[in-house]
Coordinates of C-alpha atoms in Angstrom, one line a residue:
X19 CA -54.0 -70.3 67.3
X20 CA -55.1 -68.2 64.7
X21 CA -53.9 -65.2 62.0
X22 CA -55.9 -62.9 60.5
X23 CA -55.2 -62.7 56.5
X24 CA -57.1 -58.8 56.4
X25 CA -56.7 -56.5 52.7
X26 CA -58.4 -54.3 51.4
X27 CA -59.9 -55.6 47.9
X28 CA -57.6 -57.1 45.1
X29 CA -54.4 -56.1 47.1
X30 CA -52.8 -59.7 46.6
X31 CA -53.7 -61.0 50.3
X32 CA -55.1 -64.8 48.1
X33 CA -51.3 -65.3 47.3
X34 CA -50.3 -64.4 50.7
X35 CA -52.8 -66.2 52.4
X36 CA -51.4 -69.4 50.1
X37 CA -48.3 -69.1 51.1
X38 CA -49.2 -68.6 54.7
X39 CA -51.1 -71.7 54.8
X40 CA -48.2 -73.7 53.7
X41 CA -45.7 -72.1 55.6
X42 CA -47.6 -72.4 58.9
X43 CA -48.1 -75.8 61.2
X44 CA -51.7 -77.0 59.8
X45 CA -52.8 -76.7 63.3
X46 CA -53.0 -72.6 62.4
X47 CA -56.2 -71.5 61.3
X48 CA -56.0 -68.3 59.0
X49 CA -59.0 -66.5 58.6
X50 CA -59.0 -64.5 55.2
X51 CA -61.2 -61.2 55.8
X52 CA -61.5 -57.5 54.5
X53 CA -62.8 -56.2 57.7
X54 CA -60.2 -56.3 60.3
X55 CA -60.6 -57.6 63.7
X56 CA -58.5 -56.8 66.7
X57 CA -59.7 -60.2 68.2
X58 CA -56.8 -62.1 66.4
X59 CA -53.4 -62.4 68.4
X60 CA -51.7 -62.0 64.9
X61 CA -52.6 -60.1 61.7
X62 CA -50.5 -59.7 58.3
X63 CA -52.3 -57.1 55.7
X64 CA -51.7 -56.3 52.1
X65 CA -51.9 -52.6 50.5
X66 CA -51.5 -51.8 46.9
X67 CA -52.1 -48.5 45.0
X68 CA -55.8 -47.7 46.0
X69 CA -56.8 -47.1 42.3
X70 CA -55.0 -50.0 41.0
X71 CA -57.4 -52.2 43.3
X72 CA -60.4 -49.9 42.2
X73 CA -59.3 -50.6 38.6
X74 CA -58.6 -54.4 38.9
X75 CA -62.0 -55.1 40.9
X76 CA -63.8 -53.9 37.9
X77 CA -61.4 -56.2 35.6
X78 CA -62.6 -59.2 37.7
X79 CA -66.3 -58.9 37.4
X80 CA -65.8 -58.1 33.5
X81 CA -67.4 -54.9 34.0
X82 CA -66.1 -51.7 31.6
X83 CA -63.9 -48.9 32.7
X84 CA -66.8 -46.2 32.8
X85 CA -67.9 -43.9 35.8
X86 CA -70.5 -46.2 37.0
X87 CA -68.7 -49.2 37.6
X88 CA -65.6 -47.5 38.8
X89 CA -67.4 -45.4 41.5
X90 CA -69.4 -48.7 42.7
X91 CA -65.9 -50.4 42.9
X92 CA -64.2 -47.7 44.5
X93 CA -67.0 -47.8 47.3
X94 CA -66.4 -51.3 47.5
X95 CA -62.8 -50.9 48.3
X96 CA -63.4 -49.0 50.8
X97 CA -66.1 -50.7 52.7
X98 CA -63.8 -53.6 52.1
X99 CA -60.7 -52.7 53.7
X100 CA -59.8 -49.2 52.5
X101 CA -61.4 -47.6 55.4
X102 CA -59.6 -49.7 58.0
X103 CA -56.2 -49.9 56.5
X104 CA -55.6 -46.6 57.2
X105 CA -56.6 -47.6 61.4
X106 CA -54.5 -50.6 61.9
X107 CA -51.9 -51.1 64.9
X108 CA -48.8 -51.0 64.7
X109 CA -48.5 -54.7 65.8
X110 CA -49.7 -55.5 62.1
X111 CA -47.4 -56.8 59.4
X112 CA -47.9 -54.8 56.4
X113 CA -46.8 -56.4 52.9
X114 CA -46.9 -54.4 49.9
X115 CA -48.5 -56.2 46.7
X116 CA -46.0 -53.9 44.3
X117 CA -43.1 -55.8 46.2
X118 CA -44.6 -59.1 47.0
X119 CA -45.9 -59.9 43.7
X120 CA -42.3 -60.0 42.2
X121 CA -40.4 -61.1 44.9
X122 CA -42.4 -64.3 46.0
X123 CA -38.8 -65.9 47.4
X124 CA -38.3 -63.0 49.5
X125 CA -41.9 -62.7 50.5
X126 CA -41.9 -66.5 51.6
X127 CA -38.3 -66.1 54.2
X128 CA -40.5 -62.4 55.6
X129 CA -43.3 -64.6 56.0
X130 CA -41.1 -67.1 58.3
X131 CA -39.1 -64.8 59.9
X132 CA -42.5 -63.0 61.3
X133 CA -43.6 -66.6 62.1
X134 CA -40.7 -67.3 64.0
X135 CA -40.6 -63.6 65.5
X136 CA -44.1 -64.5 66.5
X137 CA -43.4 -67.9 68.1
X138 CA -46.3 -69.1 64.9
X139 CA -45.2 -73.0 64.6
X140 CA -44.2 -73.5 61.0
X141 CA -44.2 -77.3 58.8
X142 CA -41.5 -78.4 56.5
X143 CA -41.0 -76.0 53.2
X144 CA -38.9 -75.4 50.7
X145 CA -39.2 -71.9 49.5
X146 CA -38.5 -72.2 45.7
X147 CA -40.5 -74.9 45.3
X148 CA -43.5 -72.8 46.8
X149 CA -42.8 -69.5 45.2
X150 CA -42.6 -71.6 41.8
X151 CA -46.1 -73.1 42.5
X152 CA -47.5 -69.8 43.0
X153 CA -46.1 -68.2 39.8
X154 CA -48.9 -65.8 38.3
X155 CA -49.0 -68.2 35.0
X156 CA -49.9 -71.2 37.2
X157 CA -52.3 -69.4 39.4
X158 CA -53.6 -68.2 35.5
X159 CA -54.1 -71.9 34.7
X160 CA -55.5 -73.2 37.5
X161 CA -58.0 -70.6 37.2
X162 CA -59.4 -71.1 33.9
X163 CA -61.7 -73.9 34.5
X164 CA -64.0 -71.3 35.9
X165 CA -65.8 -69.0 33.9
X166 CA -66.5 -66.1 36.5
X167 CA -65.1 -64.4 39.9
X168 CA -68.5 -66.7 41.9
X169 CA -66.7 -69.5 41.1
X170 CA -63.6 -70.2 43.4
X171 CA -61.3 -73.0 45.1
X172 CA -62.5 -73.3 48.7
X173 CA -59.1 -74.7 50.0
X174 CA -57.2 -71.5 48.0
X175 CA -59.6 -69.2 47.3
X176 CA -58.4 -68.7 43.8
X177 CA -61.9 -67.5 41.9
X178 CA -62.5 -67.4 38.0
X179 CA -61.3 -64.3 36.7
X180 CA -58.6 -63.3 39.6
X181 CA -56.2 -63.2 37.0
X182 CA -56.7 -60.2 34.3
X183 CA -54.8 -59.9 31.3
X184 CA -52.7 -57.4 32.6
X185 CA -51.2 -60.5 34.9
X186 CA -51.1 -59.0 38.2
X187 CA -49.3 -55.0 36.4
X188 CA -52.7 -53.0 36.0
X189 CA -51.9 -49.7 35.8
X190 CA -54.5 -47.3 36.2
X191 CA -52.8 -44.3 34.2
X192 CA -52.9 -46.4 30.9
X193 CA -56.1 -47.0 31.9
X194 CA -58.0 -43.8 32.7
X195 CA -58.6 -40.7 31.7
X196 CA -57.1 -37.8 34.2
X197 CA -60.4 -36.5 34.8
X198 CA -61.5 -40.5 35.4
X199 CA -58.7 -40.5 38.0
X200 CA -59.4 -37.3 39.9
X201 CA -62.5 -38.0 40.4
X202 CA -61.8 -40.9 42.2
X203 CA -59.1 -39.3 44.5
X204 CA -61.3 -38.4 46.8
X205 CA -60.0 -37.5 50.8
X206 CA -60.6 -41.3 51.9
X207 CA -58.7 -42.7 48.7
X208 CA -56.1 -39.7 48.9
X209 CA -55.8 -40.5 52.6
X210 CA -54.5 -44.2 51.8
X211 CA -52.2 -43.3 49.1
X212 CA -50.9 -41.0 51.7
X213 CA -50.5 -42.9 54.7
X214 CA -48.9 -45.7 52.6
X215 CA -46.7 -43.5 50.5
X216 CA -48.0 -43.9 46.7
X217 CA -47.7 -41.2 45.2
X218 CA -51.1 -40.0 43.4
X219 CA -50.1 -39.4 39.7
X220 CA -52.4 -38.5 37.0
X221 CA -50.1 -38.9 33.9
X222 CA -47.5 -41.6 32.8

């Protein structure tokens, strides 16, 4: 059996897919992808404000806030995953990084109870003991042996740099100018924010 781990880029699907893998029997293979298939029997995606993912992808590579690099990131995000967030069935389990991100207990029993709802098999776990493993400050930790996002975990996926100082709360308004922020609400972007219900804002 398999699941399909799909996000859009820097939307929090690495934590999810973590906790997946230990909530799942190991027999499961997860596949961890920003194109989504509909050849897996079971998906779960993760959304997060579009330009908080544009903003955070630049973060990640180290690269400054200017129109350059956040027009090249914002394309990114939408080749991987924007675009087909905004197509996916309604069979998909849709996790929100704004809630997810704080609420790792909770997010752990949703994960099971769609497990269970979707006859998944499941191993042993305890659910405080795994949301504390995957606190932000330990994923932080773990990450700073490496000096840059190429450099990763191939059982986790954890890279160098997947952590920003802002510790998982970048927020684009602090960040960017308003004319920086329309420019990137363009009708693909706007379309997101719409269809998952974030409210496009270009002041605090």
């Amino acid at each position: 059996m398999q699941i399909q781990v799909f996000s859009p880029v820097r939307t929090g699907s690495t934590l999810v897919y973590n906790l997946l893998r230990e909530i799942v029997d190991p027999s499961i293979q997860l596949v961890k992808t920003h194109q989504f298939s509909t050849r897996f029997p079971h998906t779960i995606a993760t959304v997060r404000r579009p330009l908080n993912s544009i903003v955070s992808s630049c973060l990640r590579y180290n690269k400054p806030l200017d129109a350059l690099h956040l027009h090249q990131n914002a394309r990114e995000y939408l080749i991987q995953g924007g675009v087909d967030v905004c197509n996916l069935p309604s069979t998909v389990r849709v996790l929100r990084y704004e809630w997810f991100s704080v609420h790792i207990v909770e997010c752990i029993t949703a994960l099971h109870i769609w497990c269970t709802t979707s006859k998944i098999p499941c191993q042993p776990f305890d659910g405080h003991a795994l949301a504390d493993k995957y606190q932000i400050h330990r994923i932080q930790k773990q990450v700073e042996q490496w000096s840059d996002f190429s450099q990763y975990d191939r059982l986790t996926h954890f890279h160098g740099r997947h952590i920003s100082q802002y510790k998982g709360q970048t927020d684009y308004r602090t960040l960017l100018s308003v004319d920086q922020i329309q420019s990137l609400l363009v009708p693909s972007i706007q379309s997101i924010c719409t269809q998952y219900q974030y409210p496009v804002s270009v002041v605090i």
